Amino acid sequence: MHPTQPIAATADDLAWLTGRWLGGDGADRLEEVWIAPHAGTLPGMFRWHRNGQPRFYELMSVEPEGSGLVCRIKHFDPGLRGWQEKTAAQPHQPGDEFRYSRA
C-alpha cells in the first residue's frame, strides 16, 4: 500500500538515505545518489543504464508539504529531454521493483 498523503516525518528523519546506492539485474545498472538533508529538503538523482547505454534519469526532491513530506520526481531521457511538463513533477509512489545496496 502506498501513502496517499504526506508522511509525518522530516528530511532529517531520512538522512540514512544519504549516499550512493547501486542495484541492477543482468544488463541493467541502477544508481541512486541522495545528498544530505539541508533546509528541510533531501535532493537526489537516479540513473538507469542497460547494456552500457543510458535509459533515463530522475531528479528527485523530498520536501515539506503541510505537516509532512512528499517526494517529487522529474524524468529525463538521454539528452535531458523531460517526460513531464516543464512546470509539473510526478509524485513518487514507492515500489519494490529493484533492490539497492549502499556503494
Tab-separated table of N, CA and C in Angstrom:
chain	number	residue	atom	x	y	z
A	1	MET	N	0.844	-1.171	0.000
A	1	MET	CA	0.000	0.000	0.000
A	1	MET	C	0.892	1.237	0.000
A	2	HIS	N	0.598	2.186	-0.868
A	2	HIS	CA	1.379	3.402	-0.988
A	2	HIS	C	0.697	4.550	-0.258
A	3	PRO	N	1.501	5.428	0.358
A	3	PRO	CA	0.878	6.572	1.038
A	3	PRO	C	0.198	7.493	0.040
A	4	THR	N	-0.942	8.012	0.416
A	4	THR	CA	-1.653	8.962	-0.439
A	4	THR	C	-1.594	10.374	0.131
A	5	GLN	N	-1.073	10.507	1.336
A	5	GLN	CA	-0.920	11.805	1.986
A	5	GLN	C	0.553	11.974	2.361
A	6	PRO	N	1.005	13.218	2.554
A	6	PRO	CA	2.388	13.402	3.013
A	6	PRO	C	2.648	12.602	4.292
A	7	ILE	N	3.847	12.018	4.383
A	7	ILE	CA	4.179	11.249	5.589
A	7	ILE	C	4.623	12.187	6.699
A	8	ALA	N	4.316	11.839	7.931
A	8	ALA	CA	4.672	12.653	9.093
A	8	ALA	C	6.130	12.376	9.438
A	9	ALA	N	7.025	13.135	8.857
A	9	ALA	CA	8.465	12.981	9.085
A	9	ALA	C	9.148	14.271	8.668
A	10	THR	N	10.429	14.347	8.928
A	10	THR	CA	11.245	15.469	8.461
A	10	THR	C	12.323	14.914	7.539
A	11	ALA	N	12.943	15.772	6.761
A	11	ALA	CA	14.049	15.338	5.904
A	11	ALA	C	15.169	14.741	6.748
A	12	ASP	N	15.404	15.279	7.933
A	12	ASP	CA	16.447	14.730	8.804
A	12	ASP	C	16.145	13.285	9.207
A	13	ASP	N	14.858	12.912	9.296
A	13	ASP	CA	14.493	11.528	9.600
A	13	ASP	C	14.929	10.571	8.488
A	14	LEU	N	15.127	11.097	7.295
A	14	LEU	CA	15.520	10.276	6.152
A	14	LEU	C	17.004	10.412	5.816
A	15	ALA	N	17.770	10.992	6.720
A	15	ALA	CA	19.206	11.202	6.471
A	15	ALA	C	19.943	9.899	6.193
A	16	TRP	N	19.406	8.759	6.635
A	16	TRP	CA	20.049	7.470	6.393
A	16	TRP	C	20.134	7.150	4.898
A	17	LEU	N	19.312	7.815	4.081
A	17	LEU	CA	19.379	7.616	2.625
A	17	LEU	C	20.621	8.243	1.998
A	18	THR	N	21.239	9.206	2.688
A	18	THR	CA	22.375	9.936	2.143
A	18	THR	C	23.453	8.968	1.660
A	19	GLY	N	23.927	9.194	0.458
A	19	GLY	CA	24.994	8.370	-0.097
A	19	GLY	C	24.634	7.821	-1.463
A	20	ARG	N	25.450	6.886	-1.898
A	20	ARG	CA	25.315	6.278	-3.226
A	20	ARG	C	24.812	4.849	-3.067
A	21	TRP	N	23.776	4.520	-3.828
A	21	TRP	CA	23.148	3.208	-3.781
A	21	TRP	C	23.210	2.587	-5.167
A	22	LEU	N	23.583	1.325	-5.240
A	22	LEU	CA	23.699	0.628	-6.514
A	22	LEU	C	22.797	-0.591	-6.544
A	23	GLY	N	22.286	-0.899	-7.712
A	23	GLY	CA	21.472	-2.087	-7.899
A	23	GLY	C	21.489	-2.472	-9.362
A	24	GLY	N	20.745	-3.485	-9.676
A	24	GLY	CA	20.658	-3.906	-11.060
A	24	GLY	C	20.379	-5.380	-11.169
A	25	ASP	N	20.185	-5.790	-12.401
A	25	ASP	CA	19.868	-7.177	-12.682
A	25	ASP	C	20.341	-7.463	-14.105
A	26	GLY	N	21.337	-8.305	-14.267
A	26	GLY	CA	21.839	-8.639	-15.601
A	26	GLY	C	22.456	-7.435	-16.289
A	27	ALA	N	21.868	-7.030	-17.397
A	27	ALA	CA	22.407	-5.929	-18.199
A	27	ALA	C	22.050	-4.557	-17.634
A	28	ASP	N	21.198	-4.512	-16.608
A	28	ASP	CA	20.752	-3.237	-16.047
A	28	ASP	C	21.631	-2.815	-14.877
A	29	ARG	N	22.048	-1.548	-14.898
A	29	ARG	CA	22.784	-0.952	-13.776
A	29	ARG	C	21.981	0.249	-13.309
A	30	LEU	N	21.657	0.245	-12.016
A	30	LEU	CA	20.867	1.308	-11.411
A	30	LEU	C	21.720	1.998	-10.361
A	31	GLU	N	21.665	3.314	-10.346
A	31	GLU	CA	22.428	4.083	-9.369
A	31	GLU	C	21.569	5.234	-8.874
A	32	GLU	N	21.562	5.406	-7.559
A	32	GLU	CA	20.801	6.476	-6.938
A	32	GLU	C	21.717	7.173	-5.938
A	33	VAL	N	21.699	8.492	-5.949
A	33	VAL	CA	22.529	9.283	-5.049
A	33	VAL	C	21.618	10.270	-4.325
A	34	TRP	N	21.745	10.283	-2.991
A	34	TRP	CA	20.983	11.221	-2.166
A	34	TRP	C	21.958	12.141	-1.455
A	35	ILE	N	21.683	13.434	-1.476
A	35	ILE	CA	22.504	14.451	-0.828
A	35	ILE	C	21.954	14.675	0.581
A	36	ALA	N	22.838	14.943	1.528
A	36	ALA	CA	22.431	15.129	2.926
A	36	ALA	C	21.329	16.194	3.039
A	37	PRO	N	20.389	15.983	3.957
A	37	PRO	CA	19.317	16.962	4.156
A	37	PRO	C	19.875	18.341	4.522
A	38	HIS	N	19.228	19.358	4.002
A	38	HIS	CA	19.568	20.744	4.337
A	38	HIS	C	18.315	21.582	4.112
A	39	ALA	N	18.049	22.475	5.040
A	39	ALA	CA	16.912	23.399	4.944
A	39	ALA	C	15.590	22.659	4.728
A	40	GLY	N	15.469	21.464	5.325
A	40	GLY	CA	14.213	20.728	5.270
A	40	GLY	C	13.985	19.911	4.013
A	41	THR	N	14.983	19.857	3.111
A	41	THR	CA	14.810	19.103	1.873
A	41	THR	C	15.888	18.030	1.739
A	42	LEU	N	15.592	17.026	0.935
A	42	LEU	CA	16.514	15.930	0.668
A	42	LEU	C	16.498	15.690	-0.847
A	43	PRO	N	17.497	16.195	-1.585
A	43	PRO	CA	17.516	16.009	-3.037
A	43	PRO	C	18.279	14.745	-3.428
A	44	GLY	N	17.908	14.204	-4.583
A	44	GLY	CA	18.590	13.019	-5.078
A	44	GLY	C	18.506	12.926	-6.587
A	45	MET	N	19.289	11.978	-7.131
A	45	MET	CA	19.252	11.696	-8.563
A	45	MET	C	19.368	10.195	-8.782
A	46	PHE	N	18.830	9.754	-9.907
A	46	PHE	CA	18.823	8.347	-10.274
A	46	PHE	C	19.221	8.238	-11.733
A	47	ARG	N	19.954	7.161	-12.067
A	47	ARG	CA	20.205	6.880	-13.476
A	47	ARG	C	20.128	5.378	-13.704
A	48	TRP	N	19.661	5.013	-14.906
A	48	TRP	CA	19.494	3.616	-15.283
A	48	TRP	C	20.205	3.406	-16.606
A	49	HIS	N	21.127	2.461	-16.611
A	49	HIS	CA	21.828	2.066	-17.836
A	49	HIS	C	21.480	0.620	-18.165
A	50	ARG	N	21.332	0.339	-19.426
A	50	ARG	CA	21.138	-1.039	-19.906
A	50	ARG	C	22.177	-1.295	-20.996
A	51	ASN	N	22.927	-2.366	-20.812
A	51	ASN	CA	23.998	-2.713	-21.754
A	51	ASN	C	24.939	-1.534	-21.989
A	52	GLY	N	25.241	-0.797	-20.934
A	52	GLY	CA	26.180	0.320	-21.019
A	52	GLY	C	25.634	1.585	-21.644
A	53	GLN	N	24.350	1.631	-21.930
A	53	GLN	CA	23.731	2.814	-22.540
A	53	GLN	C	22.704	3.407	-21.582
A	54	PRO	N	22.663	4.736	-21.462
A	54	PRO	CA	21.673	5.344	-20.562
A	54	PRO	C	20.254	5.132	-21.081
A	55	ARG	N	19.357	4.765	-20.147
A	55	ARG	CA	17.929	4.622	-20.472
A	55	ARG	C	17.174	5.882	-20.080
A	56	PHE	N	17.367	6.319	-18.814
A	56	PHE	CA	16.750	7.567	-18.368
A	56	PHE	C	17.367	7.999	-17.051
A	57	TYR	N	17.016	9.237	-16.662
A	57	TYR	CA	17.485	9.844	-15.416
A	57	TYR	C	16.275	10.359	-14.643
A	58	GLU	N	16.464	10.511	-13.335
A	58	GLU	CA	15.442	11.132	-12.493
A	58	GLU	C	16.110	12.160	-11.590
A	59	LEU	N	15.445	13.266	-11.396
A	59	LEU	CA	15.801	14.240	-10.379
A	59	LEU	C	14.696	14.180	-9.343
A	60	MET	N	15.080	13.976	-8.066
A	60	MET	CA	14.096	13.755	-7.013
A	60	MET	C	14.262	14.798	-5.916
A	61	SER	N	13.160	15.130	-5.272
A	61	SER	CA	13.200	16.064	-4.160
A	61	SER	C	12.191	15.640	-3.105
A	62	VAL	N	12.694	15.356	-1.904
A	62	VAL	CA	11.825	15.131	-0.752
A	62	VAL	C	11.749	16.476	-0.049
A	63	GLU	N	10.542	16.988	0.107
A	63	GLU	CA	10.389	18.332	0.669
A	63	GLU	C	9.139	18.419	1.534
A	64	PRO	N	9.120	19.404	2.429
A	64	PRO	CA	7.960	19.537	3.303
A	64	PRO	C	6.710	19.962	2.538
A	65	GLU	N	5.595	19.411	2.973
A	65	GLU	CA	4.290	19.852	2.466
A	65	GLU	C	3.300	19.670	3.601
A	66	GLY	N	2.700	20.754	4.027
A	66	GLY	CA	1.797	20.694	5.181
A	66	GLY	C	2.570	20.241	6.401
A	67	SER	N	2.088	19.190	7.048
A	67	SER	CA	2.741	18.701	8.261
A	67	SER	C	3.641	17.492	7.996
A	68	GLY	N	3.943	17.220	6.734
A	68	GLY	CA	4.765	16.051	6.421
A	68	GLY	C	5.679	16.284	5.237
A	69	LEU	N	6.082	15.183	4.600
A	69	LEU	CA	6.994	15.214	3.460
A	69	LEU	C	6.343	14.594	2.232
A	70	VAL	N	6.731	15.083	1.077
A	70	VAL	CA	6.377	14.450	-0.190
A	70	VAL	C	7.658	14.272	-1.003
A	71	CYS	N	7.645	13.305	-1.900
A	71	CYS	CA	8.758	13.097	-2.822
A	71	CYS	C	8.235	13.334	-4.233
A	72	ARG	N	8.896	14.235	-4.947
A	72	ARG	CA	8.509	14.531	-6.328
A	72	ARG	C	9.670	14.172	-7.244
A	73	ILE	N	9.330	13.725	-8.443
A	73	ILE	CA	10.328	13.232	-9.386
A	73	ILE	C	10.085	13.854	-10.753
A	74	LYS	N	11.177	14.202	-11.435
A	74	LYS	CA	11.146	14.579	-12.846
A	74	LYS	C	11.993	13.560	-13.596
A	75	HIS	N	11.470	13.034	-14.700
A	75	HIS	CA	12.157	12.044	-15.516
A	75	HIS	C	12.725	12.701	-16.769
A	76	PHE	N	13.869	12.190	-17.211
A	76	PHE	CA	14.529	12.714	-18.403
A	76	PHE	C	15.096	11.576	-19.241
A	77	ASP	N	14.927	11.679	-20.541
A	77	ASP	CA	15.606	10.787	-21.475
A	77	ASP	C	17.066	11.208	-21.595
A	78	PRO	N	17.930	10.370	-22.187
A	78	PRO	CA	19.276	10.851	-22.512
A	78	PRO	C	19.150	12.141	-23.332
A	79	GLY	N	20.039	13.078	-23.096
A	79	GLY	CA	19.917	14.399	-23.709
A	79	GLY	C	19.075	15.346	-22.879
A	80	LEU	N	18.620	14.873	-21.701
A	80	LEU	CA	17.811	15.643	-20.748
A	80	LEU	C	16.506	16.169	-21.350
A	81	ARG	N	15.875	15.364	-22.197
A	81	ARG	CA	14.534	15.678	-22.687
A	81	ARG	C	13.542	15.218	-21.624
A	82	GLY	N	12.794	16.166	-21.052
A	82	GLY	CA	11.879	15.869	-19.945
A	82	GLY	C	10.660	15.083	-20.365
A	83	TRP	N	10.178	14.220	-19.479
A	83	TRP	CA	8.955	13.458	-19.710
A	83	TRP	C	7.732	14.256	-19.280
A	84	GLN	N	7.841	14.940	-18.140
A	84	GLN	CA	6.710	15.695	-17.608
A	84	GLN	C	6.731	17.110	-18.197
A	85	GLU	N	5.585	17.756	-18.092
A	85	GLU	CA	5.526	19.163	-18.485
A	85	GLU	C	6.539	19.958	-17.674
A	86	LYS	N	6.994	21.056	-18.211
A	86	LYS	CA	8.043	21.849	-17.568
A	86	LYS	C	7.691	22.255	-16.141
A	87	THR	N	6.444	22.557	-15.874
A	87	THR	CA	6.060	23.027	-14.543
A	87	THR	C	5.451	21.922	-13.684
A	88	ALA	N	5.501	20.677	-14.142
A	88	ALA	CA	4.893	19.568	-13.392
A	88	ALA	C	5.961	18.589	-12.905
A	89	ALA	N	5.673	17.952	-11.785
A	89	ALA	CA	6.506	16.867	-11.263
A	89	ALA	C	5.587	15.713	-10.911
A	90	GLN	N	6.120	14.513	-10.946
A	90	GLN	CA	5.333	13.327	-10.625
A	90	GLN	C	5.520	12.975	-9.166
A	91	PRO	N	4.421	12.844	-8.411
A	91	PRO	CA	4.580	12.372	-7.029
A	91	PRO	C	5.128	10.954	-7.047
A	92	HIS	N	6.032	10.664	-6.147
A	92	HIS	CA	6.645	9.340	-6.086
A	92	HIS	C	5.707	8.351	-5.421
A	93	GLN	N	5.552	7.213	-6.034
A	93	GLN	CA	4.816	6.110	-5.443
A	93	GLN	C	5.826	5.004	-5.194
A	94	PRO	N	6.290	4.830	-3.973
A	94	PRO	CA	7.353	3.858	-3.713
A	94	PRO	C	6.960	2.467	-4.164
A	95	GLY	N	7.896	1.788	-4.753
A	95	GLY	CA	7.678	0.424	-5.210
A	95	GLY	C	8.829	-0.463	-4.786
A	96	ASP	N	8.761	-1.696	-5.170
A	96	ASP	CA	9.794	-2.645	-4.788
A	96	ASP	C	10.334	-3.320	-6.042
A	97	GLU	N	10.448	-2.546	-7.147
A	97	GLU	CA	10.861	-3.127	-8.406
A	97	GLU	C	12.322	-3.568	-8.382
A	98	PHE	N	13.173	-2.817	-7.707
A	98	PHE	CA	14.594	-3.116	-7.659
A	98	PHE	C	15.087	-3.034	-6.232
A	99	ARG	N	16.112	-3.757	-5.946
A	99	ARG	CA	16.749	-3.708	-4.631
A	99	ARG	C	18.100	-3.018	-4.782
A	100	TYR	N	18.440	-2.187	-3.825
A	100	TYR	CA	19.679	-1.429	-3.828
A	100	TYR	C	20.537	-1.830	-2.641
A	101	SER	N	21.823	-1.616	-2.782
A	101	SER	CA	22.740	-1.745	-1.638
A	101	SER	C	23.663	-0.542	-1.671
A	102	ARG	N	24.050	-0.097	-0.482
A	102	ARG	CA	24.911	1.077	-0.386
A	102	ARG	C	26.246	0.769	-1.034
A	103	ALA	N	26.721	1.694	-1.870
A	103	ALA	CA	28.006	1.503	-2.574
A	103	ALA	C	29.157	1.884	-1.673
